[in-house]
Each structure stands twice: as structure tokens, then as C-alpha cells.
Amino acid sequence: VVMTQSPLSLSVPLGQPASISCRSARSLVDTNGDISLTWFHQRPGQSPRRLFYKFSNRDSGVPDRFSARGSDSDFTLKISRVEAEDVGVYYCMQGAHWPFTFGQGTKLEV
Amino acid sequence: QVHLVQSASEVERPGASVKIFCETSGYSFTGHTLNWVRQAPGQGLEWMGLINTNTGNPTYGPAFSGRTVFSVDTSVATAYLQILNLRVDDSAVYYCATASFDHWGDGTVVTVSS
């Protein structure tokens, strides 16, 4: 399943909002009836960190300026007010169909 | 607290093999699958596949079927990734991650160069 992110790069002033789109070629409703879309953030030189699972469930420790929404095959990650620590690459990943696939990544510069 | 500790970096010649480990702690190793993810230099993330840590049964992504071998040693809660007949384009960071991708290892850098 091809995952298409846009934009591929984003430069946002501190304190301004940012939005990343992730689109799937197929519905991401899995066999359990859940929407299996995960968002990750990878800072330079670090391992990826999960931000959201099942498309909108925020992980512990993720600031509430991050939000995620979507439906079926169209998803969005939003940052209400970008901070310096938000730099890096954001990936979406689908886990509804094997093989799991990642989007190309969106590089955020602040 | 969940920890995934991976091998140090490796440098190998083309045609050689490499086996890296992912030592886990802080959760039930055999109760969950474990994923492997590759990241080539300057590139994005690729899911390589996963292993059922209870049965040892691997599932490989289509791009990684053939020269990739997943295995586990449940006695030490450790998973292994072996790559056979290495090629230069196997040079990458290899990550292990828990079943739901909520915990990741630090990655192992594999460099293949003659």
C-alpha cells in the first residue's frame, strides 16, 4: 500500500502552525475494525519516536500542541504552534496491510 | 521500563554476512512480535518484517525475502537479524522495534564496503 505524504519539506516560523498530510492508496481499516495509521517523529541522529497510533491516539509524553485526525485513507498531523524541538522528519505508516509501509517522510525545519 | 539494546556498528566486505542483535528487557518478550526496520543513508524508513518471538516464525517484507534471516533466543529475550551475501546497498541503519512500534532500539549501523 503506497503511502503519500505532503509536503515533503516544510519550513515554519517558531510559534506558527504546521500541517502534514498522509494519504493511503487503500482503506486502512484493519481486521479488528481499527484504523491502523501511525505517526512517527525522527530527530536527526535519533531513532524514530511514535507520536500517534490508531490514527489519533496520542502517545504518552507527546505535547498536546500535536493533533492527528483522519478517516479511512486520508490523514493529517497538525502542530498548533511549532517549537524548536519539533525539527526533524515526520513519517506516517500503515499497519493494516502487509507489508507495512511508511510514507516518504516530511522534513520540518523551524 | 522497556529497553531495546542493539549491537554496535559493523563494517563488512561485500559477500560477507552480518548478524546483529536486539536485546530486550522490561516486557514479556514472547508475548509480542518484534519488527525490523531499515533506513539507508539519507533515506526514509522501510519495514523489513517481523518475527513472532513465541514461535520464532518470521514474516519478511517482499524486498527482504531471500538474504534476510530473523531469529530469536527466548532464553535471553534477544532477537537477531542476519543478512547474507552483503551488498554495498545493504549499508544502512537497522532498527528493531516492538510490536506496536512504541519502543525502538538505537539502531545498528551496517557499512558494506570493499
XYZ file of C-alpha atoms in Angstrom:
224
model
C 0.000 0.000 0.000
C 1.574 3.235 -1.137
C 1.605 5.988 1.470
C 1.948 9.502 0.088
C 2.953 12.371 2.343
C 2.838 16.042 1.531
C 4.598 18.294 1.655
C 7.971 16.565 1.649
C 9.540 19.540 3.351
C 8.179 22.334 5.436
C 9.771 25.453 6.893
C 7.711 27.012 9.646
C 8.495 30.020 11.876
C 8.536 29.396 15.597
C 5.069 29.594 17.066
C 3.277 29.087 13.772
C 1.145 26.070 12.843
C 2.220 23.187 10.643
C 0.231 20.517 8.884
C 1.312 17.274 7.216
C -0.897 15.153 5.021
C -0.682 11.394 4.577
C -2.802 9.586 2.025
C -3.150 5.874 1.516
C -3.959 4.074 -1.708
C -6.342 1.825 0.234
C -8.563 1.975 3.258
C -6.547 1.437 6.452
C -9.332 -0.196 8.401
C -7.777 -3.405 9.700
C -9.347 -6.750 10.557
C -10.164 -5.505 14.054
C -12.082 -2.551 12.657
C -9.394 -0.132 13.786
C -7.727 2.410 11.520
C -4.106 1.317 11.522
C -2.213 4.529 10.863
C 0.767 5.552 12.981
C 2.740 8.789 13.069
C 6.426 8.991 13.979
C 8.911 11.769 14.550
C 12.606 11.274 13.928
C 15.079 13.875 15.068
C 18.489 13.974 13.352
C 20.681 11.150 14.572
C 17.930 9.586 16.676
C 15.601 6.636 16.430
C 12.017 7.305 15.396
C 9.556 8.039 18.161
C 5.910 7.112 17.935
C 3.556 10.079 18.291
C 0.118 8.689 17.463
C -1.319 5.234 16.915
C -4.665 4.137 15.504
C -4.554 7.458 13.635
C -5.492 9.740 16.528
C -4.360 8.247 19.847
C -1.600 10.420 21.254
C 1.293 8.653 22.948
C 2.291 9.478 26.495
C 4.554 12.496 26.667
C 3.557 13.920 23.287
C 2.661 17.592 23.768
C -0.952 18.496 23.178
C 0.078 21.020 20.521
C 0.256 17.900 18.325
C -3.000 16.522 16.984
C -3.853 13.878 14.448
C -7.033 13.181 12.609
C -8.302 11.468 9.528
C -10.527 8.790 8.130
C -10.145 5.639 6.138
C -7.361 6.734 3.797
C -6.741 10.443 4.373
C -4.854 11.624 7.448
C -3.376 14.803 8.864
C -0.854 15.588 11.560
C -1.010 19.112 12.915
C 1.220 21.127 15.175
C -0.629 24.139 16.546
C 2.490 26.132 17.462
C 5.825 24.842 16.234
C 8.696 24.777 18.699
C 12.421 24.319 18.076
C 12.347 20.726 19.356
C 9.853 19.771 16.635
C 12.505 19.762 13.894
C 13.156 16.504 12.116
C 11.298 14.160 9.832
C 7.729 13.004 10.320
C 6.571 9.676 8.925
C 3.213 8.026 8.645
C 2.986 4.248 8.477
C 0.122 1.908 7.676
C -0.204 -1.348 9.564
C -3.471 -2.565 8.073
C -1.998 -4.463 5.139
C 1.188 -6.491 4.818
C 3.812 -5.402 4.162
C 3.598 -2.426 6.454
C 4.626 0.694 4.575
C 5.886 4.127 5.502
C 5.323 7.434 3.807
C 8.359 9.155 2.271
C 8.735 11.428 5.262
C 8.185 15.163 5.720
C 11.160 17.202 6.841
C 10.229 20.023 9.196
C 12.549 22.963 9.625
C 11.927 25.670 12.127
C 10.662 0.126 31.654
C 11.036 -1.224 28.141
C 14.535 -1.221 26.645
C 15.818 -2.460 23.313
C 19.621 -2.560 23.151
C 21.182 -3.150 19.760
C 24.616 -4.227 18.555
C 27.355 -1.745 17.917
C 28.123 -0.765 14.346
C 29.510 -3.295 11.866
C 31.760 -2.955 8.837
C 31.764 -5.820 6.371
C 33.010 -6.663 2.887
C 30.612 -7.398 0.024
C 29.686 -11.055 0.024
C 30.128 -11.461 3.767
C 27.325 -11.932 6.283
C 26.396 -9.942 9.350
C 24.300 -10.825 12.369
C 23.107 -8.092 14.677
C 21.145 -8.404 17.885
C 18.345 -6.629 19.687
C 18.352 -7.395 23.405
C 15.065 -6.605 25.095
C 14.000 -6.031 28.682
C 11.102 -4.648 30.646
C 8.283 -6.550 28.974
C 7.200 -10.047 28.033
C 9.477 -10.909 25.108
C 7.491 -13.916 23.952
C 4.169 -12.142 24.272
C 4.700 -9.803 21.359
C 6.148 -9.756 17.876
C 9.218 -7.685 17.099
C 9.796 -5.590 13.996
C 12.902 -4.788 11.992
C 13.184 -1.510 10.065
C 15.888 -0.349 7.686
C 16.988 3.199 6.970
C 19.510 3.711 4.189
C 21.748 6.792 4.410
C 19.678 9.930 3.950
C 16.582 7.889 3.165
C 13.278 7.045 4.793
C 12.131 4.085 6.844
C 11.466 0.651 5.342
C 9.718 -2.140 7.192
C 11.756 -5.303 6.741
C 9.413 -7.658 8.514
C 8.739 -9.105 11.920
C 9.242 -12.204 13.968
C 6.838 -13.991 16.249
C 9.016 -14.152 19.339
C 6.975 -17.016 20.786
C 7.191 -19.393 17.827
C 10.230 -17.963 16.061
C 8.196 -17.722 12.883
C 9.401 -14.827 10.704
C 7.492 -12.742 8.203
C 9.600 -10.920 5.652
C 8.623 -7.925 3.597
C 8.849 -8.674 -0.123
C 12.003 -6.594 -0.583
C 13.769 -8.555 2.148
C 12.900 -12.101 1.348
C 15.914 -14.198 0.371
C 19.022 -12.850 2.082
C 17.469 -11.802 5.395
C 17.062 -14.106 8.367
C 15.228 -13.240 11.585
C 15.700 -15.394 14.667
C 15.231 -15.238 18.421
C 16.729 -16.668 21.581
C 13.955 -16.577 24.147
C 16.345 -17.562 26.966
C 17.973 -14.139 26.700
C 14.997 -12.194 25.296
C 17.003 -11.302 22.215
C 16.162 -11.092 18.547
C 18.667 -11.342 15.738
C 18.844 -10.052 12.200
C 21.228 -11.755 9.815
C 21.908 -10.521 6.302
C 23.642 -12.924 3.951
C 25.793 -12.184 0.915
C 26.028 -8.488 1.746
C 25.926 -5.870 -0.974
C 27.076 -2.274 -0.839
C 23.469 -1.119 -0.930
C 22.772 -3.025 2.297
C 24.634 -0.216 4.069
C 22.050 1.278 6.406
C 20.900 1.720 9.970
C 18.893 -1.260 11.121
C 16.358 -0.749 13.904
C 14.370 -3.168 15.975
C 11.029 -2.002 17.314
C 8.337 -3.514 19.484
C 5.132 -4.890 18.016
C 3.285 -1.572 18.130
C 6.381 0.487 17.290
C 6.141 2.253 20.641
C 9.710 1.379 21.592
C 12.743 1.351 19.309
C 16.360 0.364 19.653
C 19.086 2.905 18.977
C 19.859 1.290 15.653
C 22.858 -0.602 14.327
C 24.882 0.959 11.530
C 25.993 -1.611 8.991
C 28.536 -0.453 6.444
C 29.363 -2.658 3.478
C 32.473 -1.608 1.644
C 35.328 -3.199 -0.202
